[in-house]
Amino acid sequence: MNTIPGKNTIQGLILAGGQSRRLDGVDKGLLELNGQPLVEHVARVLGPQTARLSVAANRSQSTYQKYATEVLPDAIGGFAGPLAGLATFASVAQSNWVAIVACDLIFLPDDWVDRLLCSAHRRNQNVVCATDKTSGKRALCAVARRECLATAVTLLKTGQHRWTDWLASNKAGSELFASQELFNINSHDDVKEAEALLFNKTATY
């Protein structure tokens, strides 16, 4: 594998195209915590680590435009899941490596892209996913070689929509993160817990 790419050569994608059924259909990326939408929390961390930032979103495109260079609606209708976002991104990504993250992973560390890239370089892998070191759950957070995005298109054609399907198809490696770093928001209870975590994090500064 070649030299580890730097922030000037990698593109980022924030996935915000879901229906958020367990949150009553709210546009999750625009859900506010501490007065800021989730997408803003994520973009603030990912933006400095990338040369170009995109958001995959099927609603509120004009609002998401504030946080990215471009907003990409899914080419496949019906809210087909994260792989639909990857499939669309595959047609516009130009960097050799890309960084992908869900819009609700607001507690990731400032260097998560570098950590995953270093892991990919060290293990000679094309995709590396952030993984909870306690539960073993793979978060919707990864770096990948650009050509691996095309696998999402193939999977969707065969009716496979899951993030884990895409990881498996690319034999993705794992880099371990603390459970709190990978905390994500899927319910109203999660929102309350995230607010408490964010308050505690801010209080320590």
PDB file of C-alpha atoms in Angstrom, residues 38-146:
ATOM      1  CA  LEU A  38     -26.279  16.621  14.489  1.00  0.00           C
ATOM      2  CA  VAL A  39     -24.819  17.136  11.031  1.00  0.00           C
ATOM      3  CA  GLU A  40     -23.027  20.258  12.268  1.00  0.00           C
ATOM      4  CA  HIS A  41     -21.410  18.342  15.127  1.00  0.00           C
ATOM      5  CA  VAL A  42     -20.196  15.673  12.687  1.00  0.00           C
ATOM      6  CA  ALA A  43     -19.072  18.127  10.002  1.00  0.00           C
ATOM      7  CA  ARG A  44     -17.089  20.153  12.533  1.00  0.00           C
ATOM      8  CA  VAL A  45     -14.938  17.084  13.226  1.00  0.00           C
ATOM      9  CA  LEU A  46     -14.819  15.585   9.738  1.00  0.00           C
ATOM     10  CA  GLY A  47     -14.395  18.789   7.748  1.00  0.00           C
ATOM     11  CA  PRO A  48     -10.828  19.608   8.900  1.00  0.00           C
ATOM     12  CA  GLN A  49      -9.776  16.023   8.154  1.00  0.00           C
ATOM     13  CA  THR A  50     -10.891  16.126   4.523  1.00  0.00           C
ATOM     14  CA  ALA A  51     -10.371  18.157   1.368  1.00  0.00           C
ATOM     15  CA  ARG A  52     -14.008  18.003   0.303  1.00  0.00           C
ATOM     16  CA  LEU A  53     -17.145  17.156   2.273  1.00  0.00           C
ATOM     17  CA  SER A  54     -20.448  15.817   0.931  1.00  0.00           C
ATOM     18  CA  VAL A  55     -23.752  15.031   2.627  1.00  0.00           C
ATOM     19  CA  ALA A  56     -26.060  12.281   1.390  1.00  0.00           C
ATOM     20  CA  ALA A  57     -29.576  13.556   2.120  1.00  0.00           C
ATOM     21  CA  ASN A  58     -33.038  12.992   0.702  1.00  0.00           C
ATOM     22  CA  ARG A  59     -34.692  15.921   2.477  1.00  0.00           C
ATOM     23  CA  SER A  60     -33.827  19.510   3.389  1.00  0.00           C
ATOM     24  CA  GLN A  61     -31.043  19.688   0.816  1.00  0.00           C
ATOM     25  CA  SER A  62     -30.787  23.470   1.001  1.00  0.00           C
ATOM     26  CA  THR A  63     -30.233  23.302   4.760  1.00  0.00           C
ATOM     27  CA  TYR A  64     -27.589  20.583   4.496  1.00  0.00           C
ATOM     28  CA  GLN A  65     -25.755  22.690   1.913  1.00  0.00           C
ATOM     29  CA  LYS A  66     -24.575  24.908   4.785  1.00  0.00           C
ATOM     30  CA  TYR A  67     -22.396  22.099   6.106  1.00  0.00           C
ATOM     31  CA  ALA A  68     -20.861  20.596   2.964  1.00  0.00           C
ATOM     32  CA  THR A  69     -19.501  21.286  -0.476  1.00  0.00           C
ATOM     33  CA  GLU A  70     -22.362  19.340  -2.046  1.00  0.00           C
ATOM     34  CA  VAL A  71     -25.561  17.519  -1.089  1.00  0.00           C
ATOM     35  CA  LEU A  72     -26.257  14.204  -2.784  1.00  0.00           C
ATOM     36  CA  PRO A  73     -29.801  12.777  -2.843  1.00  0.00           C
ATOM     37  CA  ASP A  74     -29.999   9.017  -3.317  1.00  0.00           C
ATOM     38  CA  ALA A  75     -30.186   7.997  -6.963  1.00  0.00           C
ATOM     39  CA  ILE A  76     -32.389   5.117  -5.779  1.00  0.00           C
ATOM     40  CA  GLY A  77     -35.771   6.155  -4.374  1.00  0.00           C
ATOM     41  CA  GLY A  78     -37.566   4.809  -1.350  1.00  0.00           C
ATOM     42  CA  PHE A  79     -34.962   5.550   1.347  1.00  0.00           C
ATOM     43  CA  ALA A  80     -32.872   2.492   0.450  1.00  0.00           C
ATOM     44  CA  GLY A  81     -30.431   2.863   3.352  1.00  0.00           C
ATOM     45  CA  PRO A  82     -26.755   3.783   3.695  1.00  0.00           C
ATOM     46  CA  LEU A  83     -25.670   1.813   0.635  1.00  0.00           C
ATOM     47  CA  ALA A  84     -27.820   4.077  -1.530  1.00  0.00           C
ATOM     48  CA  GLY A  85     -25.738   6.990  -0.269  1.00  0.00           C
ATOM     49  CA  LEU A  86     -22.527   5.128  -1.042  1.00  0.00           C
ATOM     50  CA  ALA A  87     -23.770   4.254  -4.514  1.00  0.00           C
ATOM     51  CA  THR A  88     -24.458   7.906  -5.293  1.00  0.00           C
ATOM     52  CA  PHE A  89     -21.136   8.990  -3.809  1.00  0.00           C
ATOM     53  CA  ALA A  90     -19.369   6.446  -6.039  1.00  0.00           C
ATOM     54  CA  SER A  91     -20.315   8.511  -9.083  1.00  0.00           C
ATOM     55  CA  VAL A  92     -18.761  11.745  -7.791  1.00  0.00           C
ATOM     56  CA  ALA A  93     -15.870  10.744  -5.500  1.00  0.00           C
ATOM     57  CA  GLN A  94     -12.478  11.501  -7.004  1.00  0.00           C
ATOM     58  CA  SER A  95      -9.987  10.925  -4.196  1.00  0.00           C
ATOM     59  CA  ASN A  96      -8.217   7.597  -3.842  1.00  0.00           C
ATOM     60  CA  TRP A  97      -9.578   7.267  -0.305  1.00  0.00           C
ATOM     61  CA  VAL A  98     -12.890   8.345   1.181  1.00  0.00           C
ATOM     62  CA  ALA A  99     -14.160   8.750   4.748  1.00  0.00           C
ATOM     63  CA  ILE A 100     -17.767   7.781   5.503  1.00  0.00           C
ATOM     64  CA  VAL A 101     -19.770   8.490   8.651  1.00  0.00           C
ATOM     65  CA  ALA A 102     -23.377   8.586   9.846  1.00  0.00           C
ATOM     66  CA  CYS A 103     -24.833  11.947  10.808  1.00  0.00           C
ATOM     67  CA  ASP A 104     -25.496  10.868  14.407  1.00  0.00           C
ATOM     68  CA  LEU A 105     -21.971   9.833  15.417  1.00  0.00           C
ATOM     69  CA  ILE A 106     -21.261  13.108  17.165  1.00  0.00           C
ATOM     70  CA  PHE A 107     -18.803  11.821  19.759  1.00  0.00           C
ATOM     71  CA  LEU A 108     -16.087  10.574  17.411  1.00  0.00           C
ATOM     72  CA  PRO A 109     -12.607  11.905  18.237  1.00  0.00           C
ATOM     73  CA  ASP A 110     -11.027  14.641  16.154  1.00  0.00           C
ATOM     74  CA  ASP A 111      -8.508  12.209  14.641  1.00  0.00           C
ATOM     75  CA  TRP A 112     -10.824   9.334  13.704  1.00  0.00           C
ATOM     76  CA  VAL A 113     -10.025   9.541  10.008  1.00  0.00           C
ATOM     77  CA  ASP A 114      -6.291   9.391  10.640  1.00  0.00           C
ATOM     78  CA  ARG A 115      -6.753   6.454  13.001  1.00  0.00           C
ATOM     79  CA  LEU A 116      -8.675   4.467  10.421  1.00  0.00           C
ATOM     80  CA  LEU A 117      -6.300   5.373   7.603  1.00  0.00           C
ATOM     81  CA  CYS A 118      -3.294   4.334   9.655  1.00  0.00           C
ATOM     82  CA  SER A 119      -5.003   1.040  10.426  1.00  0.00           C
ATOM     83  CA  ALA A 120      -5.737   0.444   6.745  1.00  0.00           C
ATOM     84  CA  HIS A 121      -2.126   1.191   5.855  1.00  0.00           C
ATOM     85  CA  ARG A 122      -0.746  -0.981   8.628  1.00  0.00           C
ATOM     86  CA  ARG A 123      -2.947  -3.968   7.740  1.00  0.00           C
ATOM     87  CA  ASN A 124      -2.952  -3.444   3.983  1.00  0.00           C
ATOM     88  CA  GLN A 125      -6.758  -3.343   3.851  1.00  0.00           C
ATOM     89  CA  ASN A 126      -9.046  -1.487   1.476  1.00  0.00           C
ATOM     90  CA  VAL A 127     -11.760  -0.738   4.046  1.00  0.00           C
ATOM     91  CA  VAL A 128     -11.473  -0.245   7.800  1.00  0.00           C
ATOM     92  CA  CYS A 129     -14.491   0.312  10.032  1.00  0.00           C
ATOM     93  CA  ALA A 130     -14.699   1.873  13.496  1.00  0.00           C
ATOM     94  CA  THR A 131     -15.699  -0.903  15.887  1.00  0.00           C
ATOM     95  CA  ASP A 132     -16.908  -0.808  19.487  1.00  0.00           C
ATOM     96  CA  LYS A 133     -14.188  -2.443  21.565  1.00  0.00           C
ATOM     97  CA  THR A 134     -16.732  -3.616  24.147  1.00  0.00           C
ATOM     98  CA  SER A 135     -19.608  -4.959  22.051  1.00  0.00           C
ATOM     99  CA  GLY A 136     -17.808  -5.640  18.785  1.00  0.00           C
ATOM    100  CA  LYS A 137     -20.517  -3.713  16.913  1.00  0.00           C
ATOM    101  CA  ARG A 138     -19.317  -2.072  13.717  1.00  0.00           C
ATOM    102  CA  ALA A 139     -20.363   1.560  13.522  1.00  0.00           C
ATOM    103  CA  LEU A 140     -21.412   3.348  10.378  1.00  0.00           C
ATOM    104  CA  CYS A 141     -17.998   4.939  10.195  1.00  0.00           C
ATOM    105  CA  ALA A 142     -15.182   3.856   7.908  1.00  0.00           C
ATOM    106  CA  VAL A 143     -12.476   4.786   5.457  1.00  0.00           C
ATOM    107  CA  ALA A 144     -12.273   3.029   2.124  1.00  0.00           C
ATOM    108  CA  ARG A 145     -10.533   3.048  -1.194  1.00  0.00           C
ATOM    109  CA  ARG A 146     -12.754   4.809  -3.707  1.00  0.00           C
TER     110      ARG A 146
END
